[in-house]
């Protein structure tokens, strides 16, 4: 049995993507770039012929606009659910009862493991279901993903499925394996926060543009400043240890006594900056909790 690129599964293992939008594209392209998977073992179902054609133009031949037809063809593949949560019910209705996927990865926000098991009664039981929350930066290999699963004593090879999913996620960035009870909070900072960070960077640029700096220079400077700050937190060359040290250590290095930055800190605090960010994280996490409740019905 030949095995490819250390993913622990035979070369011929088929990876079936239900939904072929942004997240599926990020995952497929990242995994292919790392030679974790090969084009010929990838199948994708989409809704529109336009999307199907887009995939075919990129050399993917196993592209379907009928999910049932695809799952019928690959009943024992690894399934990756990449549709919007609102479409999941529709997808379930086109899931053949004889499918026995090797395991299932779902990237849908707000759809808990117990809902996935309940809605897919014929595949659960001894099929491992994994939730993976990638983010938009996965498209350039800089994603921050979270993964959770439920221990299933009935499944002999669960460890190899989890290991596969971890390596799969690592093709597009980092991955944290966490308990599901923290998954929505992690989704807020891993999955959603890039949108807020783009808003923050845009606001930085706006502030400088308001004072006459050119838009292009302002955008580049703002993005690089945020990138550099994040690198300092993650790269030990900065002398900072993210495991043990407080972020304020670095913040304080920038704030000269009587200087400019501390005036900005004062303005941010006066306008509820930290509170606004904390509320955004809690709101996104709560929305996922609410979505989960609706899905249960
Ligand atoms: N966007 C993000 O940053 C993140 C998203 N997620 C999660 O990823 C999932 C997908 O999001 P994203 O990739 O952004 O969404 P997209 O809208 O980009 O992609 C959704 C895909 O689903 C396809 N689709 C719709 N209905 C069906 C159907 N009935 N059968 C098969 N395919 C169908 C669409 O087809 P067509 O192309 O033809 O319209 C499209 O390819 C969501 O559940 C979201 O919660 C997770 C983390 C981050
Ligand atoms: O907004 C959403 O629901 C998805 C999940 C995380 C990022 N985008």
Short mmCIF file of C-alpha atoms and ligand atoms in Angstrom, two decimals:
data_model
loop_
_atom_site.label_atom_id
_atom_site.label_comp_id
_atom_site.label_asym_id
_atom_site.label_seq_id
_atom_site.Cartn_x
_atom_site.Cartn_y
_atom_site.Cartn_z
CA UNK A 1 0.00 0.00 0.00
CA UNK A 2 1.61 3.24 -1.09
CA UNK A 3 1.32 6.24 1.16
CA UNK A 4 1.78 9.83 0.10
CA UNK A 5 3.47 12.80 1.73
CA UNK A 6 3.28 11.45 5.26
CA UNK A 7 -0.46 11.91 5.59
CA UNK A 8 -0.71 8.29 6.77
CA UNK A 9 -3.39 7.30 4.26
CA UNK A 10 -3.03 5.47 0.93
CA UNK A 11 -2.33 7.61 -2.16
CA UNK A 12 -5.67 6.57 -3.57
CA UNK A 13 -7.67 8.01 -0.66
CA UNK A 14 -10.32 10.30 -2.09
CA UNK A 15 -11.11 13.61 -0.50
CA UNK A 16 -14.62 14.79 -1.25
CA UNK A 17 -15.54 18.46 -0.73
CA UNK A 18 -19.22 19.29 -0.36
CA UNK A 19 -19.16 22.98 -1.30
CA UNK A 20 -16.39 24.52 -3.36
CA UNK A 21 -16.25 28.17 -2.28
CA UNK A 22 -13.64 30.26 -0.48
CA UNK A 23 -12.83 27.85 2.33
CA UNK A 24 -12.77 24.75 0.15
CA UNK A 25 -10.47 26.55 -2.31
CA UNK A 26 -8.11 27.62 0.48
CA UNK A 27 -7.93 24.08 1.89
CA UNK A 28 -7.65 22.28 -1.45
CA UNK A 29 -4.98 24.61 -2.83
CA UNK A 30 -2.98 24.64 0.42
CA UNK A 31 -3.02 20.84 0.70
CA UNK A 32 -2.05 20.45 -2.92
CA UNK A 33 0.81 22.92 -2.60
CA UNK A 34 2.16 20.90 0.33
CA UNK A 35 1.67 17.72 -1.76
CA UNK A 36 -0.63 16.40 0.93
CA UNK A 37 -3.25 15.58 -1.70
CA UNK A 38 -3.33 15.23 -5.47
CA UNK A 39 -5.80 16.83 -7.86
CA UNK A 40 -7.02 13.48 -9.17
CA UNK A 41 -8.08 12.39 -5.66
CA UNK A 42 -10.12 15.53 -5.04
CA UNK A 43 -13.84 15.73 -5.79
CA UNK A 44 -15.93 18.85 -5.34
CA UNK A 45 -19.64 19.55 -5.43
CA UNK A 46 -20.94 23.07 -5.99
CA UNK A 47 -24.32 24.55 -6.66
CA UNK A 48 -23.81 26.37 -9.94
CA UNK A 49 -22.38 25.31 -13.28
CA UNK A 50 -20.33 28.53 -13.27
CA UNK A 51 -18.42 27.45 -10.15
CA UNK A 52 -18.05 23.92 -11.48
CA UNK A 53 -16.50 25.27 -14.66
CA UNK A 54 -14.11 27.44 -12.65
CA UNK A 55 -12.78 24.35 -10.87
CA UNK A 56 -12.53 22.38 -14.12
CA UNK A 57 -10.57 25.24 -15.69
CA UNK A 58 -8.06 24.80 -12.87
CA UNK A 59 -7.58 21.15 -13.74
CA UNK A 60 -10.05 19.49 -11.34
CA UNK A 61 -12.01 16.91 -13.27
CA UNK A 62 -14.19 15.41 -10.51
CA UNK A 63 -16.54 18.34 -10.14
CA UNK A 64 -20.28 17.92 -9.61
CA UNK A 65 -23.34 20.13 -9.40
CA UNK A 66 -25.20 17.23 -7.81
CA UNK A 67 -23.93 16.26 -4.35
CA UNK A 68 -25.89 13.00 -4.30
CA UNK A 69 -24.20 11.88 -7.51
CA UNK A 70 -20.75 12.69 -6.06
CA UNK A 71 -21.34 10.94 -2.73
CA UNK A 72 -22.80 7.94 -4.55
CA UNK A 73 -19.59 7.70 -6.55
CA UNK A 74 -17.33 8.02 -3.48
CA UNK A 75 -19.18 6.31 -0.61
CA UNK A 76 -16.07 5.61 1.49
CA UNK A 77 -13.97 8.75 0.92
CA UNK A 78 -13.04 11.40 3.48
CA UNK A 79 -15.84 13.98 3.38
CA UNK A 80 -15.19 17.69 3.98
CA UNK A 81 -18.35 19.76 4.45
CA UNK A 82 -17.64 23.29 3.18
CA UNK A 83 -21.12 24.72 2.61
CA UNK A 84 -22.75 27.55 4.56
CA UNK A 85 -24.56 26.30 7.69
CA UNK A 86 -27.90 27.42 6.19
CA UNK A 87 -27.40 24.97 3.32
CA UNK A 88 -26.50 22.01 5.50
CA UNK A 89 -30.10 20.73 5.79
CA UNK A 90 -30.38 20.72 2.00
CA UNK A 91 -27.07 18.87 1.72
CA UNK A 92 -28.20 16.26 4.25
CA UNK A 93 -31.26 15.61 2.13
CA UNK A 94 -28.99 14.73 -0.78
CA UNK A 95 -26.79 12.37 1.25
CA UNK A 96 -27.12 8.75 0.12
CA UNK A 97 -27.95 6.38 2.99
CA UNK A 98 -25.38 3.85 1.83
CA UNK A 99 -22.41 6.22 2.19
CA UNK A 100 -19.80 5.12 4.73
CA UNK A 101 -17.23 7.92 4.76
CA UNK A 102 -13.85 7.15 6.29
CA UNK A 103 -14.43 10.21 8.46
CA UNK A 104 -16.04 13.64 8.15
CA UNK A 105 -14.58 17.11 8.58
CA UNK A 106 -17.02 20.02 8.87
CA UNK A 107 -15.87 23.64 8.58
CA UNK A 108 -19.36 25.07 9.19
CA UNK A 109 -19.68 27.68 11.91
CA UNK A 110 -22.44 27.10 14.46
CA UNK A 111 -23.11 23.43 13.70
CA UNK A 112 -22.07 21.35 16.73
CA UNK A 113 -20.85 17.76 16.65
CA UNK A 114 -24.08 16.45 18.18
CA UNK A 115 -26.13 18.13 15.42
CA UNK A 116 -23.84 16.72 12.76
CA UNK A 117 -24.25 13.23 14.26
CA UNK A 118 -28.00 13.62 14.64
CA UNK A 119 -28.51 14.88 11.08
CA UNK A 120 -26.30 12.20 9.60
CA UNK A 121 -27.62 9.15 11.50
CA UNK A 122 -26.52 6.66 8.87
CA UNK A 123 -22.89 7.77 8.93
CA UNK A 124 -22.44 8.47 12.62
CA UNK A 125 -22.08 5.84 15.30
CA UNK A 126 -18.67 4.63 14.37
CA UNK A 127 -17.71 7.43 11.99
CA UNK A 128 -15.47 10.10 13.45
CA UNK A 129 -16.80 13.62 12.90
CA UNK A 130 -14.33 16.47 13.23
CA UNK A 131 -15.03 20.19 13.31
CA UNK A 132 -12.38 22.39 11.78
CA UNK A 133 -12.53 26.19 11.80
CA UNK A 134 -10.01 27.59 9.31
CA UNK A 135 -9.85 31.28 8.44
CA UNK A 136 -9.51 33.49 5.41
CA UNK A 137 -5.69 33.64 5.71
CA UNK A 138 -5.66 29.88 5.05
CA UNK A 139 -5.80 30.95 1.40
CA UNK A 140 -2.17 32.08 1.66
CA UNK A 141 -1.01 29.38 4.09
CA UNK A 142 -1.17 31.73 7.11
CA UNK A 143 -4.39 30.42 8.63
CA UNK A 144 -5.13 29.98 12.32
CA UNK A 145 -7.41 26.95 12.59
CA UNK A 146 -9.13 25.22 15.48
CA UNK A 147 -10.16 21.62 15.55
CA UNK A 148 -12.38 19.57 17.87
CA UNK A 149 -13.85 16.10 17.94
CA UNK A 150 -15.58 13.77 20.33
CA UNK A 151 -13.82 10.70 21.56
CA UNK A 152 -15.50 7.69 20.01
CA UNK A 153 -14.68 4.35 21.64
CA UNK A 154 -16.48 2.51 18.82
CA UNK A 155 -13.93 3.70 16.27
CA UNK A 156 -10.68 1.75 16.06
CA UNK A 157 -8.73 4.18 13.91
CA UNK A 158 -9.97 7.48 15.34
CA UNK A 159 -6.42 8.58 16.21
CA UNK A 160 -5.33 8.29 12.58
CA UNK A 161 -8.35 10.31 11.42
CA UNK A 162 -7.56 13.09 13.91
CA UNK A 163 -3.91 13.02 12.90
CA UNK A 164 -4.91 13.28 9.23
CA UNK A 165 -7.21 16.24 9.97
CA UNK A 166 -4.48 17.97 11.98
CA UNK A 167 -1.96 17.60 9.13
CA UNK A 168 -4.64 18.64 6.63
CA UNK A 169 -5.22 21.87 8.60
CA UNK A 170 -1.48 22.45 9.01
CA UNK A 171 -1.17 22.63 5.22
CA UNK A 172 -2.82 26.07 5.49
CA UNK A 173 -1.34 27.37 8.75
CA UNK A 174 -1.45 26.58 12.45
CA UNK A 175 -4.02 24.44 14.26
CA UNK A 176 -5.14 24.30 17.89
CA UNK A 177 -6.96 21.17 19.04
CA UNK A 178 -9.46 22.26 21.68
CA UNK A 179 -12.59 20.94 23.43
CA UNK A 180 -15.85 21.75 21.64
CA UNK A 181 -17.14 23.80 24.59
CA UNK A 182 -14.55 26.50 23.65
CA UNK A 183 -15.00 26.13 19.90
CA UNK A 184 -17.26 29.14 19.30
CA UNK A 185 -15.01 31.45 21.31
CA UNK A 186 -12.03 30.19 19.34
CA UNK A 187 -13.98 30.62 16.10
CA UNK A 188 -14.54 34.27 16.97
CA UNK A 189 -10.86 35.03 17.31
CA UNK A 190 -9.53 32.56 14.74
CA UNK A 191 -12.26 32.62 12.09
CA UNK A 192 -13.99 35.98 12.42
CA UNK A 193 -11.32 38.33 13.71
CA UNK A 194 -9.54 38.75 10.35
CA UNK A 195 -12.57 40.82 9.26
CA UNK A 196 -12.22 43.06 12.32
CA UNK A 197 -8.47 43.30 11.84
CA UNK A 198 -9.07 44.51 8.28
CA UNK A 199 -11.41 47.14 9.76
CA UNK A 200 -8.77 48.14 12.31
CA UNK A 201 -6.11 48.48 9.60
CA UNK A 202 -8.53 50.45 7.44
CA UNK A 203 -9.21 52.77 10.39
CA UNK A 204 -5.49 53.30 10.97
CA UNK A 205 -5.11 54.25 7.34
CA UNK A 206 -8.16 56.54 7.51
CA UNK A 207 -6.64 58.34 10.49
CA UNK A 208 -3.48 59.09 8.55
CA UNK A 209 -5.35 59.96 5.35
CA UNK A 210 -7.45 62.42 7.37
CA UNK A 211 -4.21 64.22 8.06
CA UNK A 212 -2.99 64.23 4.48
CA UNK A 213 -1.00 61.00 4.02
CA UNK A 214 -1.60 59.34 0.65
CA UNK A 215 -4.06 56.41 0.73
CA UNK A 216 -1.63 53.88 -0.75
CA UNK A 217 1.17 54.73 1.66
CA UNK A 218 -1.24 54.74 4.58
CA UNK A 219 -2.64 51.30 3.68
CA UNK A 220 0.81 49.75 3.23
CA UNK A 221 2.15 51.27 6.44
CA UNK A 222 -0.86 50.24 8.49
CA UNK A 223 -0.85 46.65 7.21
CA UNK A 224 2.91 46.27 7.75
CA UNK A 225 2.70 47.75 11.25
CA UNK A 226 0.03 45.21 12.25
CA UNK A 227 1.95 42.37 10.59
CA UNK A 228 5.17 43.38 12.40
CA UNK A 229 3.41 43.64 15.75
CA UNK A 230 1.87 40.17 15.34
CA UNK A 231 5.25 38.76 14.30
CA UNK A 232 6.81 40.15 17.50
CA UNK A 233 4.28 38.23 19.55
CA UNK A 234 4.82 34.98 17.69
CA UNK A 235 8.54 35.14 16.89
CA UNK A 236 10.83 34.51 19.86
CA UNK A 237 13.57 36.62 18.17
CA UNK A 238 11.71 39.56 19.70
CA UNK A 239 12.62 38.24 23.15
CA UNK A 240 8.91 37.84 23.88
CA UNK A 241 7.53 34.53 25.14
CA UNK A 242 3.85 34.27 24.28
CA UNK A 243 3.40 31.36 26.70
CA UNK A 244 4.49 33.23 29.81
CA UNK A 245 4.63 36.97 29.18
CA UNK A 246 1.95 39.64 29.11
CA UNK A 247 1.28 41.60 25.90
CA UNK A 248 1.58 44.83 27.89
CA UNK A 249 5.34 44.27 28.09
CA UNK A 250 5.58 45.06 24.38
CA UNK A 251 2.93 47.77 24.51
CA UNK A 252 4.91 49.52 27.25
CA UNK A 253 8.07 49.40 25.11
CA UNK A 254 6.31 51.57 22.52
CA UNK A 255 4.79 54.06 24.94
CA UNK A 256 7.50 56.61 25.75
CA UNK A 257 6.77 58.56 28.94
CA UNK A 258 5.16 61.84 27.95
CA UNK A 259 5.25 60.65 24.34
CA UNK A 260 2.85 60.25 21.45
CA UNK A 261 1.74 56.63 21.78
CA UNK A 262 0.42 56.89 25.32
CA UNK A 263 -1.81 59.73 24.12
CA UNK A 264 -3.23 57.31 21.57
CA UNK A 265 -3.70 54.66 24.31
CA UNK A 266 -5.61 57.27 26.30
CA UNK A 267 -7.84 58.09 23.31
CA UNK A 268 -8.50 54.40 22.62
CA UNK A 269 -9.39 53.66 26.24
CA UNK A 270 -11.64 56.73 26.39
CA UNK A 271 -13.53 55.37 23.37
CA UNK A 272 -13.91 51.87 24.75
CA UNK A 273 -11.45 50.16 22.41
CA UNK A 274 -10.82 47.02 24.48
CA UNK A 275 -14.45 46.74 25.46
CA UNK A 276 -15.52 47.05 21.80
CA UNK A 277 -13.16 44.22 20.81
CA UNK A 278 -14.20 41.99 23.72
CA UNK A 279 -17.86 42.58 22.87
CA UNK A 280 -17.20 41.65 19.23
CA UNK A 281 -15.64 38.34 20.28
CA UNK A 282 -18.51 37.57 22.65
CA UNK A 283 -21.12 38.60 20.02
CA UNK A 284 -19.64 36.36 17.33
CA UNK A 285 -19.34 33.46 19.75
CA UNK A 286 -22.94 33.95 20.97
CA UNK A 287 -24.18 34.08 17.38
CA UNK A 288 -22.62 30.66 16.81
CA UNK A 289 -24.33 29.40 20.00
CA UNK A 290 -27.66 30.72 18.68
CA UNK A 291 -27.10 29.16 15.27
CA UNK A 292 -26.44 25.85 17.02
CA UNK A 293 -29.77 26.11 18.88
CA UNK A 294 -31.66 26.78 15.64
CA UNK A 295 -29.94 23.83 13.96
CA UNK A 296 -31.03 21.53 16.81
CA UNK A 297 -34.70 22.13 15.99
N1 LIG B 1 -15.30 32.59 4.92
C1 LIG B 1 -14.59 32.39 6.02
O1 LIG B 1 -13.70 33.19 6.40
C2 LIG B 1 -14.83 31.16 6.83
C3 LIG B 1 -15.88 30.32 6.59
N2 LIG B 1 -16.07 29.20 7.35
C4 LIG B 1 -17.17 28.29 7.07
O2 LIG B 1 -16.95 27.73 5.80
C5 LIG B 1 -18.18 27.39 5.19
C6 LIG B 1 -18.14 27.84 3.75
O3 LIG B 1 -17.90 29.23 3.72
P1 LIG B 1 -17.29 29.91 2.41
O4 LIG B 1 -16.33 28.98 1.74
O5 LIG B 1 -16.85 31.25 2.83
O6 LIG B 1 -18.62 30.02 1.54
P2 LIG B 1 -18.77 30.22 -0.04
O7 LIG B 1 -20.06 30.92 -0.25
O8 LIG B 1 -17.55 30.81 -0.62
O9 LIG B 1 -18.89 28.72 -0.57
C7 LIG B 1 -20.02 27.92 -0.38
C8 LIG B 1 -20.00 26.82 -1.44
O10 LIG B 1 -21.11 25.97 -1.22
C9 LIG B 1 -21.66 25.65 -2.50
N3 LIG B 1 -23.03 25.19 -2.33
C10 LIG B 1 -24.14 25.90 -2.03
N4 LIG B 1 -25.20 25.08 -1.95
C11 LIG B 1 -24.75 23.82 -2.21
C12 LIG B 1 -25.35 22.55 -2.28
N5 LIG B 1 -26.64 22.37 -2.04
N6 LIG B 1 -24.57 21.47 -2.56
C13 LIG B 1 -23.24 21.62 -2.76
N7 LIG B 1 -22.60 22.81 -2.71
C14 LIG B 1 -23.35 23.89 -2.44
C15 LIG B 1 -21.53 26.92 -3.28
O11 LIG B 1 -21.65 26.62 -4.67
P3 LIG B 1 -21.54 27.78 -5.77
O12 LIG B 1 -20.07 28.13 -5.80
O13 LIG B 1 -21.98 27.13 -7.02
O14 LIG B 1 -22.41 28.90 -5.32
C16 LIG B 1 -20.12 27.35 -2.87
O15 LIG B 1 -19.16 26.69 -3.66
C17 LIG B 1 -19.27 28.05 6.03
O16 LIG B 1 -19.99 27.05 6.70
C18 LIG B 1 -18.54 28.95 7.00
O17 LIG B 1 -19.16 28.93 8.28
C19 LIG B 1 -15.20 28.84 8.31
C20 LIG B 1 -14.14 29.63 8.60
C21 LIG B 1 -13.88 30.87 7.92
O1 LIG B 2 -18.88 34.67 9.44
C1 LIG B 2 -18.95 33.44 9.52
O2 LIG B 2 -19.97 32.89 9.97
C2 LIG B 2 -17.76 32.59 9.11
C3 LIG B 2 -17.24 31.74 10.23
C4 LIG B 2 -15.95 32.37 10.65
C5 LIG B 2 -15.68 33.32 9.58
N1 LIG B 2 -16.65 33.40 8.74
#
